[in-house]
């Protein structure tokens, strides 16, 4: 067995602390499997006095992670700080520039600077490994970078954010409010430092941007992602979805179309019979459609210290093994420019929830607007609010929920039809619109 590889770890929070503990527990086994032993020599965090569940005095302490990356005697720099700039970016650049291998779980950093960092890594013969950055404990980066390289990929999609999936699952199963579910996800260490990144879809978009590059051999283009989060999803939508044979999931989808590659993140109605519909709680799942293999689906924990540490340590072991796979599956200079497909041309079915004034002709008006936009309705259901006080009466000025399911149409047609419906004065508020995804 060769000389021990020296590891520096910056960031000792939820993930970093788990990585230190995992390496201590399974270090010998990893050394036998990778052919090199590993020793953590240096660490960095802001507060040296914080209790992290292990003795930090066993390592060289750096308050400044950039200093660690620049000067410490290390072979591998593990960045577990987070953020797409500042200390995380500067330290990763510093480590790669002097040929130190980097392992990171930082999807925000890679989504913004991934191609640039890959160039620096490749110019300096350093690895840049980031399995934990996408879908936590699921080995999807390895699957795309290595195992599926013989396939032409047409679509990659999945549940990529554990916090959102946890919230949607608990809202449905336990009837708990959005805010309480989010607070639980934060307590369990699933959420980002700024949880708006989870619930507004940014975190899913960062991961999708990386998957798109790996799947299609294109430069990472996170600014070209259509994005909606889950904050507008109500229990009424979740219940209606259930009654109609669907579940609501926040999906990230990248697919090849005739006009380019569509990248989108939004709440999605998925058929209850699909594999994705059965992914609950903090679990993530990623599906890839390849021309030779067909569809593969990988599922597992998408967030949390231990699951994420599992991927970080696998990346460290790959460095120890001498694995030199290009950062984004092919040399960064060979990546193609990303060509964006326009979202207005997106095709699919739609769930629409309207709040309709219960007046004569209101339904007919809505059906006419849809018809004039060329949209066929698969179903239309009025879900009258229960009024136990006076069940026989109705008030034309009290809006009632109406759910429409459309056959396949285009995004532009739906948006124009809903604008016209709004202008007719038959609905009381902005319609809710959720895309339906065709899945196996
Ligand atoms: P966290 O619990 O907030 O930990 C962040 C760590 O970074 C803390 O130890 C903090 O120090 C340290 N830190 C922050 N700013 C620093 C600075 N300027 N200089 C030195 N140290 C600094 O975050 P986390 O949940 O472990 O996430 C870390 C990374 O993993 C992020 O990129 C995140 O997106 C990614 N990730 C997280 C999960 C998850 O489930 N949590 C899953 C996959 C990927 P102090 O402890 O002293 O404050
Ligand atoms: N906040 C992220 C999530 C962590 O909830 O999925 C894992 O990347």
CSV table of N, CA, C and O in Angstrom, one decimal, residues 237-318:
chain,number,residue,atom,x,y,z
A,237,UNK,N,-54.5,21.5,-3.8
A,237,UNK,CA,-53.9,20.9,-5.0
A,237,UNK,C,-53.4,19.4,-4.8
A,237,UNK,O,-53.6,18.5,-5.6
A,238,UNK,N,-52.8,19.2,-3.6
A,238,UNK,CA,-52.3,17.9,-3.2
A,238,UNK,C,-53.5,16.9,-3.2
A,238,UNK,O,-53.4,15.8,-3.7
A,239,UNK,N,-54.6,17.3,-2.6
A,239,UNK,CA,-55.8,16.4,-2.5
A,239,UNK,C,-56.4,16.2,-3.9
A,239,UNK,O,-56.8,15.1,-4.2
A,240,UNK,N,-56.5,17.3,-4.7
A,240,UNK,CA,-57.1,17.1,-6.0
A,240,UNK,C,-56.3,16.2,-6.8
A,240,UNK,O,-56.8,15.3,-7.6
A,241,UNK,N,-54.9,16.3,-6.7
A,241,UNK,CA,-54.0,15.4,-7.5
A,241,UNK,C,-54.3,14.0,-7.1
A,241,UNK,O,-54.4,13.1,-8.0
A,242,UNK,N,-54.4,13.8,-5.8
A,242,UNK,CA,-54.6,12.4,-5.3
A,242,UNK,C,-55.9,11.8,-5.9
A,242,UNK,O,-56.0,10.7,-6.4
A,243,UNK,N,-57.0,12.6,-5.9
A,243,UNK,CA,-58.3,12.1,-6.4
A,243,UNK,C,-58.2,11.9,-7.9
A,243,UNK,O,-58.9,11.0,-8.4
A,244,UNK,N,-57.3,12.6,-8.6
A,244,UNK,CA,-57.3,12.4,-10.1
A,244,UNK,C,-56.2,11.4,-10.5
A,244,UNK,O,-55.9,11.2,-11.7
A,245,UNK,N,-55.6,10.7,-9.5
A,245,UNK,CA,-54.6,9.7,-9.9
A,245,UNK,C,-53.2,10.1,-10.0
A,245,UNK,O,-52.4,9.5,-10.6
A,246,UNK,N,-52.9,11.3,-9.4
A,246,UNK,CA,-51.5,11.9,-9.5
A,246,UNK,C,-51.0,12.2,-8.1
A,246,UNK,O,-51.7,12.2,-7.1
A,247,UNK,N,-49.6,12.4,-8.1
A,247,UNK,CA,-49.0,13.0,-6.9
A,247,UNK,C,-48.2,14.2,-7.4
A,247,UNK,O,-47.8,14.2,-8.6
A,248,UNK,N,-48.0,15.2,-6.5
A,248,UNK,CA,-47.2,16.4,-6.9
A,248,UNK,C,-45.8,16.2,-6.4
A,248,UNK,O,-45.6,16.0,-5.2
A,249,UNK,N,-44.9,16.4,-7.3
A,249,UNK,CA,-43.4,16.3,-7.0
A,249,UNK,C,-42.7,17.5,-7.6
A,249,UNK,O,-43.1,17.9,-8.7
A,250,UNK,N,-41.7,18.0,-7.0
A,250,UNK,CA,-40.9,19.0,-7.6
A,250,UNK,C,-39.9,18.3,-8.5
A,250,UNK,O,-39.0,17.6,-8.0
A,251,UNK,N,-40.0,18.4,-9.8
A,251,UNK,CA,-39.1,17.7,-10.7
A,251,UNK,C,-38.1,18.7,-11.4
A,251,UNK,O,-38.5,19.8,-11.7
A,252,UNK,N,-36.9,18.2,-11.7
A,252,UNK,CA,-36.0,18.8,-12.6
A,252,UNK,C,-36.0,17.9,-13.8
A,252,UNK,O,-35.8,16.7,-13.7
A,253,UNK,N,-36.2,18.5,-15.0
A,253,UNK,CA,-36.3,17.7,-16.2
A,253,UNK,C,-35.4,18.4,-17.3
A,253,UNK,O,-35.4,19.6,-17.5
A,254,UNK,N,-34.5,17.6,-17.9
A,254,UNK,CA,-33.7,18.1,-19.1
A,254,UNK,C,-34.0,17.1,-20.2
A,254,UNK,O,-33.8,15.9,-20.0
A,255,UNK,N,-34.5,17.6,-21.3
A,255,UNK,CA,-34.8,16.7,-22.4
A,255,UNK,C,-34.4,17.3,-23.8
A,255,UNK,O,-34.5,18.6,-23.9
A,256,UNK,N,-34.0,16.4,-24.6
A,256,UNK,CA,-33.7,16.9,-26.0
A,256,UNK,C,-35.0,17.1,-26.8
A,256,UNK,O,-35.9,16.3,-26.7
A,257,UNK,N,-35.1,18.3,-27.4
A,257,UNK,CA,-36.3,18.5,-28.3
A,257,UNK,C,-35.7,19.0,-29.7
A,257,UNK,O,-34.5,19.1,-29.9
A,258,UNK,N,-36.7,19.2,-30.6
A,258,UNK,CA,-36.2,19.5,-31.9
A,258,UNK,C,-35.5,20.9,-32.0
A,258,UNK,O,-34.7,21.2,-32.9
A,259,UNK,N,-35.8,21.8,-31.0
A,259,UNK,CA,-35.3,23.1,-31.1
A,259,UNK,C,-34.1,23.3,-30.1
A,259,UNK,O,-33.5,24.4,-30.0
A,260,UNK,N,-33.7,22.3,-29.3
A,260,UNK,CA,-32.6,22.4,-28.4
A,260,UNK,C,-32.9,21.5,-27.2
A,260,UNK,O,-33.7,20.6,-27.2
A,261,UNK,N,-32.2,21.9,-26.1
A,261,UNK,CA,-32.4,21.1,-24.8
A,261,UNK,C,-33.3,21.9,-23.9
A,261,UNK,O,-33.0,23.1,-23.6
A,262,UNK,N,-34.4,21.3,-23.4
A,262,UNK,CA,-35.3,22.0,-22.5
A,262,UNK,C,-34.8,21.6,-21.1
A,262,UNK,O,-34.6,20.5,-20.8
A,263,UNK,N,-34.6,22.7,-20.3
A,263,UNK,CA,-34.2,22.5,-18.9
A,263,UNK,C,-35.3,23.2,-18.1
A,263,UNK,O,-35.5,24.4,-18.2
A,264,UNK,N,-36.0,22.4,-17.2
A,264,UNK,CA,-37.1,23.1,-16.4
A,264,UNK,C,-37.2,22.4,-15.0
A,264,UNK,O,-36.9,21.2,-14.8
A,265,UNK,N,-37.5,23.3,-14.1
A,265,UNK,CA,-37.8,22.9,-12.7
A,265,UNK,C,-39.1,23.4,-12.3
A,265,UNK,O,-39.4,24.6,-12.4
A,266,UNK,N,-40.0,22.5,-11.9
A,266,UNK,CA,-41.4,23.0,-11.5
A,266,UNK,C,-42.1,21.9,-10.8
A,266,UNK,O,-41.8,20.7,-11.0
A,267,UNK,N,-43.1,22.3,-10.0
A,267,UNK,CA,-44.0,21.2,-9.4
A,267,UNK,C,-44.6,20.5,-10.5
A,267,UNK,O,-45.0,21.1,-11.5
A,268,UNK,N,-44.8,19.2,-10.4
A,268,UNK,CA,-45.2,18.4,-11.5
A,268,UNK,C,-46.3,17.3,-11.0
A,268,UNK,O,-46.1,16.7,-10.0
A,269,UNK,N,-47.3,17.1,-11.8
A,269,UNK,CA,-48.3,16.0,-11.5
A,269,UNK,C,-47.7,14.8,-12.2
A,269,UNK,O,-47.5,14.7,-13.4
A,270,UNK,N,-47.4,13.8,-11.3
A,270,UNK,CA,-46.8,12.5,-11.9
A,270,UNK,C,-47.9,11.4,-11.6
A,270,UNK,O,-48.5,11.4,-10.5
A,271,UNK,N,-48.1,10.5,-12.6
A,271,UNK,CA,-49.1,9.5,-12.3
A,271,UNK,C,-48.7,8.6,-11.1
A,271,UNK,O,-47.5,8.3,-10.9
A,272,UNK,N,-49.7,8.3,-10.3
A,272,UNK,CA,-49.4,7.5,-9.1
A,272,UNK,C,-48.7,6.2,-9.4
A,272,UNK,O,-48.1,5.6,-8.5
A,273,UNK,N,-48.9,5.7,-10.6
A,273,UNK,CA,-48.3,4.4,-11.0
A,273,UNK,C,-46.9,4.5,-11.4
A,273,UNK,O,-46.2,3.5,-11.5
A,274,UNK,N,-46.3,5.7,-11.5
A,274,UNK,CA,-44.9,5.8,-11.9
A,274,UNK,C,-44.0,5.6,-10.7
A,274,UNK,O,-44.3,5.7,-9.6
A,275,UNK,N,-42.7,5.2,-11.1
A,275,UNK,CA,-41.7,4.9,-10.0
A,275,UNK,C,-41.5,6.2,-9.2
A,275,UNK,O,-41.3,6.2,-8.0
A,276,UNK,N,-41.5,7.3,-9.9
A,276,UNK,CA,-41.2,8.6,-9.2
A,276,UNK,C,-42.2,9.0,-8.2
A,276,UNK,O,-41.9,9.6,-7.1
A,277,UNK,N,-43.5,8.6,-8.4
A,277,UNK,CA,-44.5,8.9,-7.5
A,277,UNK,C,-44.3,8.2,-6.1
A,277,UNK,O,-44.9,8.7,-5.1
A,278,UNK,N,-43.6,7.1,-6.1
A,278,UNK,CA,-43.4,6.4,-4.9
A,278,UNK,C,-42.2,6.8,-4.1
A,278,UNK,O,-41.8,6.2,-3.1
A,279,UNK,N,-41.5,7.9,-4.5
A,279,UNK,CA,-40.3,8.4,-3.8
A,279,UNK,C,-40.8,9.4,-2.8
A,279,UNK,O,-41.3,10.5,-3.1
A,280,UNK,N,-40.7,9.0,-1.5
A,280,UNK,CA,-41.2,9.8,-0.4
A,280,UNK,C,-40.1,10.4,0.5
A,280,UNK,O,-39.0,9.9,0.6
A,281,UNK,N,-40.6,11.4,1.2
A,281,UNK,CA,-39.7,12.0,2.3
A,281,UNK,C,-38.4,12.6,1.7
A,281,UNK,O,-38.4,13.2,0.6
A,282,UNK,N,-37.3,12.4,2.4
A,282,UNK,CA,-36.0,13.0,1.9
A,282,UNK,C,-35.4,12.2,0.7
A,282,UNK,O,-34.4,12.6,0.2
A,283,UNK,N,-36.1,11.1,0.3
A,283,UNK,CA,-35.5,10.4,-0.8
A,283,UNK,C,-35.5,11.2,-2.1
A,283,UNK,O,-36.4,12.1,-2.3
A,284,UNK,N,-34.5,11.0,-2.9
A,284,UNK,CA,-34.5,11.6,-4.3
A,284,UNK,C,-34.5,10.4,-5.3
A,284,UNK,O,-34.3,9.2,-4.9
A,285,UNK,N,-34.8,10.7,-6.5
A,285,UNK,CA,-34.7,9.7,-7.6
A,285,UNK,C,-34.3,10.4,-8.8
A,285,UNK,O,-34.8,11.5,-9.1
A,286,UNK,N,-33.5,9.7,-9.6
A,286,UNK,CA,-33.1,10.3,-10.9
A,286,UNK,C,-33.3,9.2,-12.0
A,286,UNK,O,-32.8,8.1,-11.8
A,287,UNK,N,-34.0,9.6,-13.1
A,287,UNK,CA,-34.2,8.6,-14.2
A,287,UNK,C,-33.5,9.2,-15.4
A,287,UNK,O,-33.4,10.4,-15.6
A,288,UNK,N,-32.9,8.2,-16.1
A,288,UNK,CA,-32.1,8.6,-17.3
A,288,UNK,C,-32.6,7.7,-18.5
A,288,UNK,O,-32.7,6.5,-18.3
A,289,UNK,N,-33.0,8.3,-19.6
A,289,UNK,CA,-33.4,7.5,-20.8
A,289,UNK,C,-32.2,7.5,-21.7
A,289,UNK,O,-31.9,8.5,-22.3
A,290,UNK,N,-31.7,6.3,-21.9
A,290,UNK,CA,-30.6,6.1,-22.9
A,290,UNK,C,-31.0,5.2,-24.0
A,290,UNK,O,-31.9,4.3,-23.8
A,291,UNK,N,-30.5,5.4,-25.2
A,291,UNK,CA,-31.0,4.7,-26.4
A,291,UNK,C,-30.7,3.2,-26.3
A,291,UNK,O,-31.5,2.4,-26.8
A,292,UNK,N,-29.6,2.8,-25.7
A,292,UNK,CA,-29.3,1.3,-25.6
A,292,UNK,C,-29.9,0.7,-24.3
A,292,UNK,O,-30.5,-0.4,-24.4
A,293,UNK,N,-29.7,1.4,-23.2
A,293,UNK,CA,-30.1,0.8,-21.9
A,293,UNK,C,-31.6,0.9,-21.7
A,293,UNK,O,-32.2,0.1,-20.9
A,294,UNK,N,-32.2,1.9,-22.3
A,294,UNK,CA,-33.6,2.2,-22.0
A,294,UNK,C,-33.6,3.1,-20.8
A,294,UNK,O,-32.7,3.9,-20.6
A,295,UNK,N,-34.6,3.0,-19.9
A,295,UNK,CA,-34.7,3.9,-18.7
A,295,UNK,C,-34.1,3.3,-17.5
A,295,UNK,O,-34.5,2.1,-17.2
A,296,UNK,N,-33.2,4.0,-16.8
A,296,UNK,CA,-32.8,3.5,-15.5
A,296,UNK,C,-33.2,4.5,-14.5
A,296,UNK,O,-33.4,5.7,-14.8
A,297,UNK,N,-33.6,4.0,-13.3
A,297,UNK,CA,-34.0,4.9,-12.2
A,297,UNK,C,-33.1,4.6,-11.0
A,297,UNK,O,-33.1,3.4,-10.6
A,298,UNK,N,-32.5,5.6,-10.4
A,298,UNK,CA,-31.7,5.4,-9.2
A,298,UNK,C,-32.4,6.2,-8.1
A,298,UNK,O,-32.8,7.3,-8.3
A,299,UNK,N,-32.6,5.5,-6.9
A,299,UNK,CA,-33.3,6.2,-5.8
A,299,UNK,C,-32.5,6.1,-4.6
A,299,UNK,O,-31.8,5.1,-4.4
A,300,UNK,N,-32.6,7.0,-3.6
A,300,UNK,CA,-32.0,6.9,-2.4
A,300,UNK,C,-32.0,8.2,-1.6
A,300,UNK,O,-32.6,9.2,-2.1
A,301,UNK,N,-31.4,8.3,-0.5
A,301,UNK,CA,-31.5,9.6,0.3
A,301,UNK,C,-30.8,10.7,-0.4
A,301,UNK,O,-29.7,10.6,-0.8
A,302,UNK,N,-31.5,11.8,-0.5
A,302,UNK,CA,-31.0,13.0,-1.3
A,302,UNK,C,-30.3,14.0,-0.4
A,302,UNK,O,-29.7,15.0,-1.0
A,303,UNK,N,-30.4,13.9,0.9
A,303,UNK,CA,-29.9,15.0,1.8
A,303,UNK,C,-29.6,14.3,3.1
A,303,UNK,O,-30.1,13.2,3.4
A,304,UNK,N,-29.0,15.1,4.0
A,304,UNK,CA,-28.6,14.6,5.3
A,304,UNK,C,-27.1,14.3,5.4
A,304,UNK,O,-26.5,14.0,4.4
A,305,UNK,N,-26.6,14.5,6.6
A,305,UNK,CA,-25.1,14.4,6.8
A,305,UNK,C,-24.6,13.0,6.3
A,305,UNK,O,-23.6,13.0,5.5
A,306,UNK,N,-25.1,11.9,6.8
A,306,UNK,CA,-24.5,10.6,6.6
A,306,UNK,C,-24.6,10.2,5.1
A,306,UNK,O,-23.6,9.7,4.5
A,307,UNK,N,-25.8,10.4,4.5
A,307,UNK,CA,-26.0,10.0,3.1
A,307,UNK,C,-25.0,10.8,2.2
A,307,UNK,O,-24.4,10.3,1.3
A,308,UNK,N,-24.9,12.1,2.5
A,308,UNK,CA,-24.0,12.9,1.7
A,308,UNK,C,-22.6,12.6,1.9
A,308,UNK,O,-21.8,12.5,0.9
A,309,UNK,N,-22.2,12.3,3.2
A,309,UNK,CA,-20.8,11.9,3.5
A,309,UNK,C,-20.5,10.6,2.7
A,309,UNK,O,-19.3,10.5,2.3
A,310,UNK,N,-21.4,9.7,2.5
A,310,UNK,CA,-21.2,8.5,1.8
A,310,UNK,C,-20.7,8.8,0.4
A,310,UNK,O,-19.7,8.2,-0.1
A,311,UNK,N,-21.3,9.8,-0.3
A,311,UNK,CA,-20.8,10.2,-1.6
A,311,UNK,C,-19.5,10.9,-1.6
A,311,UNK,O,-18.6,10.7,-2.5
A,312,UNK,N,-19.3,11.8,-0.6
A,312,UNK,CA,-18.0,12.5,-0.5
A,312,UNK,C,-16.9,11.6,-0.3
A,312,UNK,O,-15.8,11.7,-1.0
A,313,UNK,N,-17.1,10.6,0.5
A,313,UNK,CA,-16.0,9.6,0.8
A,313,UNK,C,-15.7,8.7,-0.4
A,313,UNK,O,-14.6,8.4,-0.7
A,314,UNK,N,-16.8,8.4,-1.2
A,314,UNK,CA,-16.6,7.6,-2.4
A,314,UNK,C,-15.7,8.4,-3.4
A,314,UNK,O,-14.8,7.8,-4.1
A,315,UNK,N,-15.9,9.7,-3.4
A,315,UNK,CA,-15.1,10.6,-4.3
A,315,UNK,C,-13.7,10.6,-3.9
A,315,UNK,O,-12.7,10.6,-4.7
A,316,UNK,N,-13.5,10.7,-2.5
A,316,UNK,CA,-12.1,10.7,-2.0
A,316,UNK,C,-11.4,9.3,-2.4
A,316,UNK,O,-10.3,9.3,-2.8
A,317,UNK,N,-12.2,8.2,-2.2
A,317,UNK,CA,-11.6,6.9,-2.5
A,317,UNK,C,-11.3,6.8,-4.0
A,317,UNK,O,-10.3,6.2,-4.4
A,318,UNK,N,-12.1,7.4,-4.9
A,318,UNK,CA,-11.7,7.4,-6.3
A,318,UNK,C,-10.4,8.1,-6.6
A,318,UNK,O,-9.6,7.7,-7.4
